[in-house]
Coordinates of N, CA and C in Angstrom, one line a residue:
X9 N -55.1 41.1 -77.1 CA -55.9 40.2 -76.3 C -56.1 38.8 -76.9
X10 N -56.1 37.8 -76.1 CA -56.3 36.4 -76.6 C -57.7 36.2 -77.1
X11 N -57.8 35.4 -78.2 CA -59.2 35.0 -78.6 C -59.6 33.7 -78.0
X12 N -60.8 33.4 -78.1 CA -61.3 32.2 -77.5 C -60.6 31.0 -78.1
X13 N -60.3 31.1 -79.4 CA -59.6 30.0 -80.1 C -58.2 29.8 -79.5
X14 N -57.5 30.9 -79.3 CA -56.2 30.8 -78.7 C -56.2 30.2 -77.3
X15 N -57.1 30.6 -76.5 CA -57.2 30.1 -75.2 C -57.5 28.6 -75.1
X16 N -58.4 28.2 -76.0 CA -58.8 26.8 -76.0 C -57.7 25.9 -76.5
X17 N -56.9 26.4 -77.4 CA -55.8 25.6 -78.0 C -54.5 25.7 -77.2
X18 N -54.5 26.5 -76.1 CA -53.3 26.7 -75.3 C -53.1 25.4 -74.5
X19 N -51.8 24.9 -74.3 CA -51.6 23.7 -73.5 C -52.1 23.8 -72.1
X20 N -52.1 25.0 -71.5 CA -52.5 25.2 -70.1 C -54.0 25.0 -70.0
X21 N -54.8 25.2 -71.1 CA -56.2 24.9 -71.0 C -56.5 23.5 -70.8
X22 N -55.7 22.6 -71.5 CA -55.9 21.2 -71.3 C -55.4 20.8 -69.9
X23 N -54.3 21.4 -69.4 CA -53.8 21.1 -68.1 C -54.8 21.5 -67.0
X24 N -55.5 22.6 -67.2 CA -56.5 23.0 -66.2 C -57.7 22.0 -66.2
X25 N -58.1 21.6 -67.4 CA -59.2 20.6 -67.5 C -58.8 19.3 -66.8
X26 N -57.5 18.9 -67.0 CA -57.1 17.6 -66.5 C -57.0 17.7 -64.9
X27 N -56.4 18.8 -64.4 CA -56.4 19.0 -63.0 C -57.7 18.9 -62.3
X28 N -58.7 19.5 -63.0 CA -60.1 19.5 -62.4 C -60.8 18.2 -62.5
X29 N -60.3 17.3 -63.4 CA -61.0 16.0 -63.5 C -60.9 15.2 -62.2
X30 N -59.8 15.4 -61.4 CA -59.7 14.6 -60.2 C -60.8 14.9 -59.2
X31 N -61.4 16.0 -59.2 CA -62.5 16.3 -58.3 C -63.9 16.3 -59.0
X32 N -63.9 16.1 -60.3 CA -65.1 16.1 -61.1 C -66.2 15.2 -60.6
X33 N -65.8 13.9 -60.2 CA -66.9 13.0 -59.7 C -67.6 13.6 -58.5
X34 N -66.9 14.2 -57.6 CA -67.5 14.8 -56.4 C -68.4 16.0 -56.8
X35 N -67.9 16.8 -57.7 CA -68.7 17.9 -58.2 C -70.0 17.4 -58.8
X36 N -69.9 16.4 -59.6 CA -71.1 15.8 -60.3 C -72.1 15.3 -59.3
X37 N -71.6 14.6 -58.3 CA -72.6 14.1 -57.3 C -73.3 15.2 -56.6
X38 N -72.6 16.3 -56.2 CA -73.2 17.4 -55.6 C -74.2 18.1 -56.5
X39 N -73.8 18.2 -57.8 CA -74.7 18.8 -58.8 C -76.0 18.0 -59.0
X40 N -75.9 16.7 -59.0 CA -77.1 15.9 -59.2 C -77.9 16.0 -57.9
X41 N -77.3 16.0 -56.8 CA -78.1 16.1 -55.5 C -78.8 17.4 -55.5
X42 N -78.2 18.5 -56.0 CA -78.9 19.8 -56.0 C -80.1 19.8 -57.0
X43 N -79.9 19.1 -58.2 CA -80.9 19.1 -59.1 C -82.1 18.3 -58.6
X44 N -81.9 17.2 -57.9 CA -83.0 16.4 -57.3 C -83.7 17.2 -56.2
X45 N -82.9 17.9 -55.4 CA -83.4 18.7 -54.3 C -84.3 19.8 -54.8
X46 N -84.0 20.4 -55.9 CA -84.8 21.5 -56.4 C -86.2 21.0 -56.8
X47 N -86.2 19.9 -57.6 CA -87.5 19.4 -58.0 C -88.3 18.8 -56.8
X48 N -87.6 18.1 -55.9 CA -88.3 17.5 -54.8 C -88.9 18.6 -53.8
X49 N -88.3 19.8 -53.9 CA -88.8 20.8 -53.0 C -90.0 21.5 -53.6
X50 N -90.4 21.2 -54.8 CA -91.6 21.7 -55.4 C -91.4 22.7 -56.5
X51 N -90.2 23.0 -56.9 CA -89.9 23.9 -58.0 C -90.3 23.2 -59.3
X52 N -90.7 24.0 -60.3 CA -91.1 23.4 -61.6 C -89.8 23.1 -62.4
X53 N -90.0 22.4 -63.5 CA -88.9 22.0 -64.3 C -88.2 23.2 -64.9
X54 N -89.0 24.2 -65.4 CA -88.4 25.4 -65.9 C -87.6 26.2 -64.8
X55 N -88.2 26.3 -63.7 CA -87.6 27.1 -62.6 C -86.3 26.4 -62.2
X56 N -86.3 25.1 -62.1 CA -85.1 24.4 -61.7 C -84.0 24.5 -62.7
X57 N -84.3 24.4 -64.0 CA -83.3 24.6 -65.1 C -82.7 26.0 -65.0
X58 N -83.6 27.0 -64.9 CA -83.2 28.4 -64.9 C -82.3 28.7 -63.7
X59 N -82.6 28.1 -62.6 CA -81.8 28.3 -61.4 C -80.4 27.7 -61.5
X60 N -80.3 26.5 -62.0 CA -79.0 25.9 -62.1 C -78.1 26.5 -63.1
X61 N -78.7 27.0 -64.3 CA -77.9 27.7 -65.3 C -77.6 29.1 -64.9
X62 N -78.5 29.8 -64.3 CA -78.2 31.3 -64.0 C -77.5 31.5 -62.7
X63 N -77.9 30.7 -61.7 CA -77.3 31.0 -60.4 C -75.9 30.3 -60.3
X64 N -75.8 29.1 -60.6 CA -74.6 28.3 -60.6 C -73.8 28.6 -59.4
X65 N -74.4 28.3 -58.2 CA -73.7 28.4 -56.9 C -74.4 27.5 -56.0
X66 N -73.8 26.3 -55.9 CA -74.4 25.2 -55.2 C -74.8 25.5 -53.7
X67 N -73.9 26.1 -53.0 CA -74.2 26.3 -51.6 C -75.4 27.3 -51.4
X68 N -75.4 28.3 -52.2 CA -76.5 29.3 -52.0 C -77.8 28.7 -52.6
X69 N -77.7 27.9 -53.6 CA -78.9 27.2 -54.1 C -79.5 26.3 -53.0
X70 N -78.7 25.5 -52.4 CA -79.1 24.6 -51.3 C -79.7 25.4 -50.1
X71 N -79.1 26.6 -49.9 CA -79.6 27.4 -48.8 C -81.0 28.0 -49.1
X72 N -81.2 28.3 -50.4 CA -82.4 29.0 -50.9 C -83.5 28.1 -51.1
X73 N -83.2 26.8 -51.4 CA -84.3 25.9 -51.8 C -85.3 25.7 -50.6
X74 N -84.9 25.4 -49.4 CA -85.9 25.3 -48.3 C -86.7 26.6 -48.1
X75 N -86.0 27.7 -48.3 CA -86.7 29.0 -48.1 C -87.8 29.2 -49.1
X76 N -87.5 28.8 -50.4 CA -88.4 29.0 -51.5 C -89.6 28.0 -51.2
X77 N -89.3 26.8 -50.8 CA -90.3 25.8 -50.5 C -91.3 26.3 -49.4
X78 N -90.7 27.0 -48.4 CA -91.5 27.5 -47.3 C -92.2 28.8 -47.6
X79 N -92.0 29.3 -48.8 CA -92.6 30.6 -49.1 C -92.1 31.8 -48.4
X80 N -90.8 31.8 -48.1 CA -90.1 32.9 -47.4 C -90.1 34.2 -48.3
X81 N -90.1 35.4 -47.7 CA -90.0 36.6 -48.6 C -88.8 36.6 -49.4
X82 N -88.9 37.3 -50.6 CA -87.8 37.3 -51.6 C -86.6 38.0 -50.9
X83 N -86.8 39.0 -50.1 CA -85.6 39.7 -49.5 C -84.9 38.7 -48.6
X84 N -85.6 37.8 -47.9 CA -84.9 36.9 -47.0 C -84.1 35.9 -47.9
X85 N -84.7 35.5 -49.0 CA -83.9 34.5 -49.9 C -82.7 35.2 -50.4
X86 N -82.8 36.5 -50.9 CA -81.7 37.2 -51.4 C -80.6 37.4 -50.4
X87 N -81.0 37.8 -49.2 CA -80.1 38.0 -48.1 C -79.3 36.7 -47.7
X88 N -80.0 35.6 -47.7 CA -79.4 34.3 -47.4 C -78.4 34.0 -48.5
X89 N -78.7 34.1 -49.8 CA -77.8 33.9 -50.8 C -76.6 34.8 -50.8
X90 N -76.9 36.1 -50.5 CA -75.8 37.0 -50.4 C -74.8 36.6 -49.3
X91 N -75.3 36.3 -48.1 CA -74.4 35.9 -47.0 C -73.6 34.7 -47.3
X92 N -74.3 33.7 -47.9 CA -73.6 32.4 -48.2 C -72.5 32.6 -49.2
X93 N -72.7 33.6 -50.2 CA -71.7 33.8 -51.2 C -70.7 34.9 -50.9
X94 N -70.7 35.4 -49.7 CA -69.8 36.5 -49.3 C -68.3 36.1 -49.5
X95 N -68.0 34.8 -49.4 CA -66.6 34.4 -49.6 C -66.1 34.8 -51.0
X96 N -67.0 34.9 -52.0 CA -66.6 35.2 -53.4 C -66.1 36.7 -53.4
X97 N -66.5 37.5 -52.5 CA -66.0 38.9 -52.4 C -64.5 38.8 -52.1
X98 N -64.1 37.9 -51.2 CA -62.7 37.7 -50.9 C -61.9 37.1 -52.0
X99 N -62.6 36.1 -52.7 CA -61.9 35.5 -53.9 C -61.7 36.6 -54.9
X100 N -62.7 37.4 -55.2 CA -62.6 38.4 -56.2 C -61.5 39.4 -55.9
X101 N -61.4 39.8 -54.6 CA -60.3 40.8 -54.3 C -58.9 40.2 -54.5
X102 N -58.8 38.9 -54.2 CA -57.5 38.2 -54.5 C -57.2 38.0 -55.9
X103 N -58.3 37.8 -56.7 CA -58.1 37.5 -58.2 C -57.9 38.8 -59.0
X104 N -58.2 39.9 -58.4 CA -58.2 41.2 -59.1 C -56.9 41.4 -59.9
X105 N -55.7 41.3 -59.2 CA -54.5 41.6 -60.0 C -54.2 40.6 -61.1
X106 N -54.9 39.4 -61.0 CA -54.7 38.4 -62.1 C -55.5 38.7 -63.3
X107 N -56.7 39.3 -63.1 CA -57.7 39.4 -64.1 C -58.1 40.8 -64.5
X108 N -57.6 41.8 -63.8 CA -58.0 43.2 -64.1 C -57.6 43.7 -65.4
X109 N -56.6 43.1 -66.0 CA -56.1 43.5 -67.4 C -57.1 43.1 -68.5
X110 N -58.0 42.1 -68.2 CA -58.9 41.6 -69.2 C -60.0 42.5 -69.5
X111 N -60.5 42.4 -70.8 CA -61.7 43.2 -71.1 C -62.9 42.8 -70.3
X112 N -63.9 43.6 -70.2 CA -65.0 43.4 -69.3 C -65.7 42.0 -69.6
X113 N -65.8 41.7 -70.9 CA -66.6 40.5 -71.2 C -65.8 39.2 -70.6
X114 N -64.5 39.3 -70.6 CA -63.7 38.1 -70.1 C -63.9 38.1 -68.5
X115 N -63.8 39.3 -67.9 CA -64.0 39.3 -66.5 C -65.4 38.9 -66.0
X116 N -66.4 39.3 -66.8 CA -67.7 38.8 -66.5 C -67.8 37.3 -66.6
X117 N -67.2 36.8 -67.7 CA -67.2 35.3 -67.9 C -66.5 34.6 -66.7
X118 N -65.3 35.1 -66.4 CA -64.5 34.5 -65.3 C -65.3 34.6 -64.0
X119 N -66.0 35.7 -63.7 CA -66.8 35.8 -62.5 C -67.9 34.8 -62.4
X120 N -68.5 34.5 -63.6 CA -69.6 33.5 -63.6 C -69.1 32.1 -63.5
X121 N -68.0 31.7 -64.1 CA -67.6 30.3 -64.2 C -66.7 29.9 -63.0
X122 N -66.0 30.9 -62.4 CA -65.1 30.6 -61.3 C -65.8 30.1 -60.0
X123 N -65.5 28.9 -59.6 CA -66.2 28.4 -58.4 C -65.1 28.1 -57.3
X124 N -65.5 27.6 -56.2 CA -64.5 27.4 -55.1 C -63.3 26.6 -55.5
X125 N -63.6 25.4 -56.2 CA -62.4 24.5 -56.5 C -61.6 25.1 -57.6
X126 N -62.2 25.7 -58.6 CA -61.4 26.3 -59.7 C -60.5 27.4 -59.1
X127 N -61.1 28.2 -58.2 CA -60.3 29.2 -57.6 C -59.1 28.6 -56.8
X128 N -59.3 27.6 -56.0 CA -58.2 27.0 -55.3 C -57.2 26.4 -56.2
X129 N -57.6 25.7 -57.3 CA -56.6 25.1 -58.2 C -55.8 26.2 -58.9
X130 N -56.4 27.3 -59.3 CA -55.7 28.4 -60.0 C -54.7 29.0 -59.1
X131 N -55.1 29.4 -57.8 CA -54.2 30.1 -56.9 C -53.1 29.2 -56.4
X132 N -53.4 27.9 -56.4 CA -52.3 26.9 -56.0 C -51.2 26.8 -57.1
X133 N -51.6 26.9 -58.4 CA -50.7 26.8 -59.5 C -49.9 28.2 -59.7
X134 N -50.6 29.3 -59.6 CA -50.0 30.6 -59.9 C -50.0 31.4 -58.6
X135 N -48.8 31.6 -58.1 CA -48.7 32.4 -56.8 C -48.6 33.9 -57.0
X136 N -48.2 34.3 -58.3 CA -48.0 35.7 -58.5 C -48.9 36.1 -59.8
X137 N -49.4 37.4 -59.8 CA -50.1 37.8 -61.0 C -49.1 37.9 -62.2
X138 N -49.7 37.8 -63.4 CA -48.9 37.8 -64.6 C -48.2 39.1 -64.9
X139 N -47.0 39.0 -65.4 CA -46.2 40.2 -65.7 C -46.1 40.5 -67.2
X140 N -46.2 39.5 -68.0 CA -46.0 39.6 -69.5 C -47.3 39.1 -70.2
X141 N -47.4 39.4 -71.5 CA -48.5 39.0 -72.3 C -48.6 37.5 -72.3
X142 N -47.5 36.8 -72.4 CA -47.5 35.4 -72.4 C -48.0 34.8 -71.1
X143 N -47.6 35.4 -70.0 CA -48.0 34.9 -68.7 C -49.5 35.1 -68.5
X144 N -50.0 36.2 -69.1 CA -51.5 36.5 -69.0 C -52.3 35.4 -69.7
X145 N -51.8 35.1 -70.9 CA -52.5 34.1 -71.7 C -52.4 32.7 -71.0
X146 N -51.2 32.4 -70.5 CA -51.1 31.1 -69.8 C -52.0 31.0 -68.6
X147 N -52.1 32.0 -67.8 CA -52.9 32.0 -66.6 C -54.4 31.9 -67.0
X148 N -54.8 32.7 -68.0 CA -56.2 32.7 -68.4 C -56.6 31.4 -69.0
X149 N -55.7 30.8 -69.7 CA -56.0 29.5 -70.3 C -56.2 28.4 -69.3
X150 N -55.3 28.4 -68.3 CA -55.4 27.4 -67.2 C -56.8 27.6 -66.4
X151 N -57.1 28.9 -66.1 CA -58.3 29.2 -65.3 C -59.5 28.7 -66.1
X152 N -59.6 29.0 -67.4 CA -60.7 28.7 -68.2 C -60.8 27.2 -68.4
X153 N -59.7 26.5 -68.5 CA -59.7 25.0 -68.7 C -60.3 24.4 -67.4
X154 N -59.8 24.8 -66.3 CA -60.4 24.3 -65.0 C -61.9 24.6 -64.9
X155 N -62.2 25.8 -65.2 CA -63.6 26.2 -65.1 C -64.5 25.5 -66.0
X156 N -64.0 25.2 -67.2 CA -64.8 24.4 -68.2 C -65.2 23.0 -67.7
X157 N -64.2 22.4 -67.0 CA -64.5 21.1 -66.4 C -65.5 21.2 -65.3
X158 N -65.2 22.2 -64.4 CA -66.0 22.4 -63.3 C -67.5 22.7 -63.7
X159 N -67.6 23.6 -64.6 CA -69.0 24.0 -65.0 C -69.7 22.9 -65.7
X160 N -69.0 22.1 -66.6 CA -69.6 21.0 -67.3 C -70.1 19.9 -66.3
X161 N -69.2 19.6 -65.4 CA -69.5 18.5 -64.4 C -70.7 18.9 -63.6
X162 N -70.8 20.1 -63.1 CA -71.9 20.6 -62.3 C -73.2 20.6 -63.1
X163 N -73.2 21.3 -64.2 CA -74.4 21.5 -65.0 C -75.0 20.3 -65.6
X164 N -74.1 19.4 -66.1 CA -74.6 18.2 -66.7 C -75.3 17.3 -65.6
X165 N -74.6 17.2 -64.5 CA -75.1 16.3 -63.4 C -76.4 17.0 -62.8
X166 N -76.4 18.3 -62.7 CA -77.5 19.0 -62.1 C -78.8 18.8 -63.0
X167 N -78.6 19.0 -64.3 CA -79.7 18.8 -65.2 C -80.2 17.4 -65.2
X168 N -79.2 16.4 -65.1 CA -79.6 15.0 -65.0 C -80.5 14.8 -63.8
X169 N -80.0 15.4 -62.7 CA -80.8 15.2 -61.4 C -82.2 15.8 -61.6
X170 N -82.3 17.0 -62.3 CA -83.6 17.6 -62.5 C -84.6 16.7 -63.3
X171 N -84.0 16.1 -64.4 CA -84.9 15.3 -65.3 C -85.2 14.0 -64.7
X172 N -84.3 13.5 -63.8 CA -84.5 12.1 -63.2 C -85.2 12.2 -61.8
X173 N -85.4 13.4 -61.3 CA -86.0 13.5 -60.0 C -87.3 12.8 -59.8
X174 N -88.1 12.9 -60.8 CA -89.5 12.3 -60.7 C -89.4 10.7 -60.8
X175 N -88.2 10.2 -61.2 CA -88.0 8.8 -61.2 C -87.7 8.2 -59.8
X176 N -87.4 9.1 -58.9 CA -87.0 8.7 -57.6 C -88.4 8.5 -56.8
X177 N -88.6 7.4 -56.2 CA -89.8 7.1 -55.5 C -90.1 8.3 -54.5
X178 N -91.4 8.7 -54.4 CA -91.8 9.8 -53.6 C -91.4 9.6 -52.1
X179 N -91.5 8.4 -51.6 CA -91.2 8.2 -50.2 C -89.7 8.3 -49.9
X180 N -88.8 8.3 -50.9 CA -87.4 8.6 -50.7 C -87.2 10.0 -50.3
X181 N -88.0 10.9 -50.9 CA -87.9 12.4 -50.6 C -86.5 12.9 -50.7
X182 N -86.3 14.0 -49.9 CA -85.0 14.6 -49.9 C -83.9 13.8 -49.3
X183 N -84.3 12.7 -48.6 CA -83.3 11.8 -48.1 C -82.4 11.2 -49.1
X184 N -83.0 11.0 -50.3 CA -82.2 10.5 -51.5 C -81.2 11.6 -51.9
X185 N -81.6 12.8 -51.8 CA -80.6 13.9 -52.1 C -79.5 13.9 -51.1
X186 N -79.8 13.6 -49.8 CA -78.8 13.5 -48.8 C -77.8 12.4 -49.1
X187 N -78.3 11.3 -49.6 CA -77.4 10.2 -50.0 C -76.4 10.6 -51.1
X188 N -77.0 11.3 -52.1 CA -76.1 11.8 -53.2 C -75.1 12.8 -52.6
X189 N -75.5 13.6 -51.6 CA -74.5 14.5 -51.1 C -73.4 13.8 -50.4
X190 N -73.7 12.8 -49.6 CA -72.6 12.0 -49.0 C -71.8 11.3 -50.0
X191 N -72.4 10.8 -51.1 CA -71.6 10.2 -52.2 C -70.7 11.2 -52.8
X192 N -71.1 12.5 -52.9 CA -70.2 13.5 -53.4 C -69.0 13.7 -52.5
X193 N -69.3 13.8 -51.2 CA -68.2 14.0 -50.3 C -67.2 12.8 -50.3
X194 N -67.8 11.6 -50.4 CA -67.0 10.4 -50.5 C -66.1 10.4 -51.7
X195 N -66.7 10.7 -52.9 CA -65.9 10.7 -54.1 C -64.8 11.8 -54.0
X196 N -65.0 12.9 -53.4 CA -64.0 14.0 -53.3 C -62.9 13.5 -52.4
X197 N -63.2 12.7 -51.4 CA -62.1 12.3 -50.4 C -61.3 11.1 -50.9
X198 N -61.9 10.4 -51.9 CA -61.2 9.1 -52.3 C -60.1 9.5 -53.3
X199 N -59.1 10.1 -52.8 CA -58.0 10.6 -53.7 C -56.7 9.8 -53.6
X200 N -56.7 8.7 -53.0 CA -55.5 7.8 -53.0 C -56.0 6.3 -52.9
X201 N -55.1 5.4 -53.2 CA -55.5 4.0 -53.2 C -55.9 3.5 -51.8
X202 N -55.2 4.1 -50.8 CA -55.6 3.6 -49.4 C -57.0 4.1 -49.1
X203 N -57.3 5.3 -49.5 CA -58.7 5.8 -49.2 C -59.7 5.0 -50.0
X204 N -59.4 4.7 -51.3 CA -60.3 3.9 -52.1 C -60.6 2.5 -51.4
X205 N -59.5 1.9 -50.9 CA -59.6 0.6 -50.3 C -60.5 0.7 -49.1
X206 N -60.2 1.7 -48.2 CA -61.0 1.9 -47.0 C -62.5 2.2 -47.3
X207 N -62.8 3.0 -48.4 CA -64.1 3.2 -48.7 C -64.8 2.0 -49.2
X208 N -64.1 1.2 -50.1 CA -64.7 0.0 -50.6 C -65.0 -1.0 -49.5
X209 N -64.1 -1.2 -48.5 CA -64.3 -2.1 -47.4 C -65.4 -1.7 -46.5
X210 N -65.4 -0.4 -46.2 CA -66.4 0.2 -45.3 C -67.8 0.0 -45.9
X211 N -68.0 0.2 -47.2 CA -69.2 0.0 -47.9 C -69.7 -1.5 -47.9
X212 N -68.7 -2.3 -48.2 CA -69.0 -3.8 -48.2 C -69.4 -4.3 -46.8
X213 N -68.7 -3.8 -45.8 CA -69.0 -4.3 -44.4 C -70.3 -3.7 -44.0
X214 N -70.6 -2.5 -44.4 CA -71.9 -1.9 -43.9 C -73.1 -2.7 -44.5
X215 N -72.9 -3.1 -45.8 CA -74.0 -3.9 -46.4 C -74.1 -5.3 -45.8
X216 N -72.9 -5.9 -45.6 CA -72.9 -7.3 -45.1 C -73.5 -7.3 -43.7
X217 N -73.3 -6.3 -42.9 CA -73.8 -6.3 -41.5 C -75.1 -5.5 -41.4
X218 N -75.8 -5.3 -42.5 CA -77.0 -4.5 -42.5 C -78.1 -5.0 -41.5
X219 N -78.1 -6.3 -41.3 CA -79.2 -6.9 -40.4 C -79.0 -6.6 -38.9
X220 N -77.8 -6.1 -38.6 CA -77.6 -5.8 -37.1 C -78.5 -4.7 -36.7
X221 N -79.0 -4.8 -35.4 CA -79.9 -3.7 -34.9 C -79.2 -2.4 -34.6
X222 N -80.0 -1.4 -34.4 CA -79.5 -0.1 -33.9 C -78.4 0.5 -34.9
X223 N -78.5 0.2 -36.1 CA -77.5 0.7 -37.1 C -76.1 0.4 -36.8
X224 N -75.9 -0.8 -36.1 CA -74.5 -1.2 -35.7 C -73.7 -1.5 -36.9
X225 N -74.3 -1.7 -38.1 CA -73.5 -2.0 -39.3 C -72.6 -0.9 -39.6
X226 N -73.0 0.4 -39.2 CA -72.1 1.5 -39.5 C -70.9 1.4 -38.6
X227 N -71.1 1.0 -37.3 CA -69.9 0.9 -36.4 C -69.0 -0.2 -37.0
X228 N -69.6 -1.3 -37.4 CA -68.8 -2.4 -38.0 C -68.0 -2.0 -39.2
X229 N -68.6 -1.2 -40.0 CA -68.0 -0.7 -41.3 C -66.8 0.2 -40.9
X230 N -67.0 1.1 -40.0 CA -65.9 2.0 -39.6 C -64.7 1.2 -38.9
X231 N -65.1 0.3 -38.0 CA -64.0 -0.5 -37.4 C -63.2 -1.3 -38.4
X232 N -63.9 -1.9 -39.3 CA -63.2 -2.8 -40.3 C -62.3 -1.9 -41.2
X233 N -62.8 -0.8 -41.6 CA -62.0 0.1 -42.5 C -60.8 0.6 -41.8
X234 N -61.0 1.1 -40.5 CA -59.8 1.6 -39.7 C -58.8 0.5 -39.5
X235 N -59.3 -0.7 -39.1 CA -58.3 -1.8 -38.8 C -57.5 -2.2 -40.0
X236 N -58.2 -2.3 -41.2 CA -57.5 -2.7 -42.4 C -56.5 -1.6 -42.8
X237 N -56.9 -0.4 -42.7 CA -56.0 0.7 -43.1 C -54.7 0.8 -42.2
X238 N -54.9 0.6 -40.9 CA -53.8 0.6 -40.0 C -52.8 -0.5 -40.4
X239 N -53.3 -1.6 -40.9 CA -52.4 -2.7 -41.3 C -51.8 -2.4 -42.6
X240 N -52.6 -1.8 -43.6 CA -52.0 -1.6 -44.9 C -51.0 -0.5 -45.0
X241 N -51.2 0.6 -44.1 CA -50.3 1.7 -44.2 C -48.9 1.4 -43.8
X242 N -48.7 0.2 -43.2 CA -47.3 -0.2 -42.9 C -46.7 -1.0 -43.9
X243 N -47.4 -1.4 -45.0 CA -46.9 -2.1 -46.1 C -46.3 -1.2 -47.2
X244 N -45.2 -1.6 -47.9 CA -44.6 -0.7 -48.8 C -45.5 -0.1 -49.9
X245 N -46.4 -0.8 -50.5 CA -47.2 -0.1 -51.5 C -48.0 1.1 -51.0
X246 N -48.4 1.1 -49.7 CA -49.2 2.2 -49.2 C -48.5 3.1 -48.2
X247 N -47.3 2.8 -47.8 CA -46.6 3.5 -46.8 C -46.4 5.0 -47.3
X248 N -46.0 5.2 -48.5 CA -45.7 6.5 -49.0 C -47.0 7.4 -49.0
X249 N -48.1 6.7 -49.4 CA -49.4 7.5 -49.4 C -49.8 7.9 -48.0
X250 N -49.5 7.0 -47.0 CA -49.9 7.3 -45.6 C -49.2 8.5 -45.0
X251 N -47.9 8.7 -45.5 CA -47.1 9.8 -45.0 C -47.3 11.1 -45.7
X252 N -48.1 11.2 -46.7 CA -48.4 12.4 -47.5 C -49.2 13.4 -46.6

């Protein structure tokens, strides 16, 4: 069985970390938003830290936070978290042939650190379960590398959100968490130069037209970004990206 030292030094560990870096900004924004939301909903500092470190499941955390704030029964909160995380039952069934050969401590660790994106990255790279000892070590190293980046991005940003939540003006409330959530979605989608250009232009246009009534600056931003991208996607530097 591979040791931790062998897994960390394996080239696939670094490859897994590098692949996950492309989505790390989006994960970090979601993590920070969750950290702010926990504190703003009335949870104490200790409760928020314990939840982010022990639960480590953003969607179920976000589903449970308003229930906790409303004083819902524990069984209702547990049932909600269970239903939200049911997809991991499917993920686990799919991952079983890949990980069942591992000792229990490694399977428990993999179960804790594997999240949606790390599961997608792993199954995208490895279509078949390992057949040899070398393949088992390769696949485990890649999975742990991706999970290391995923876990670090989420936890560091979530803890940052927890500690900085009281710096957010009270009147911003959970609306600020919503802005961070949209920032996370935006960072995750900005995966090409054309998308980066459209996001930058849309943001600039929205700010420039902020004085317009009825939130028409949003319409202006969308129209400007769509018009520019329609023009740019016909030019050689962006044509290949547009056809992907």
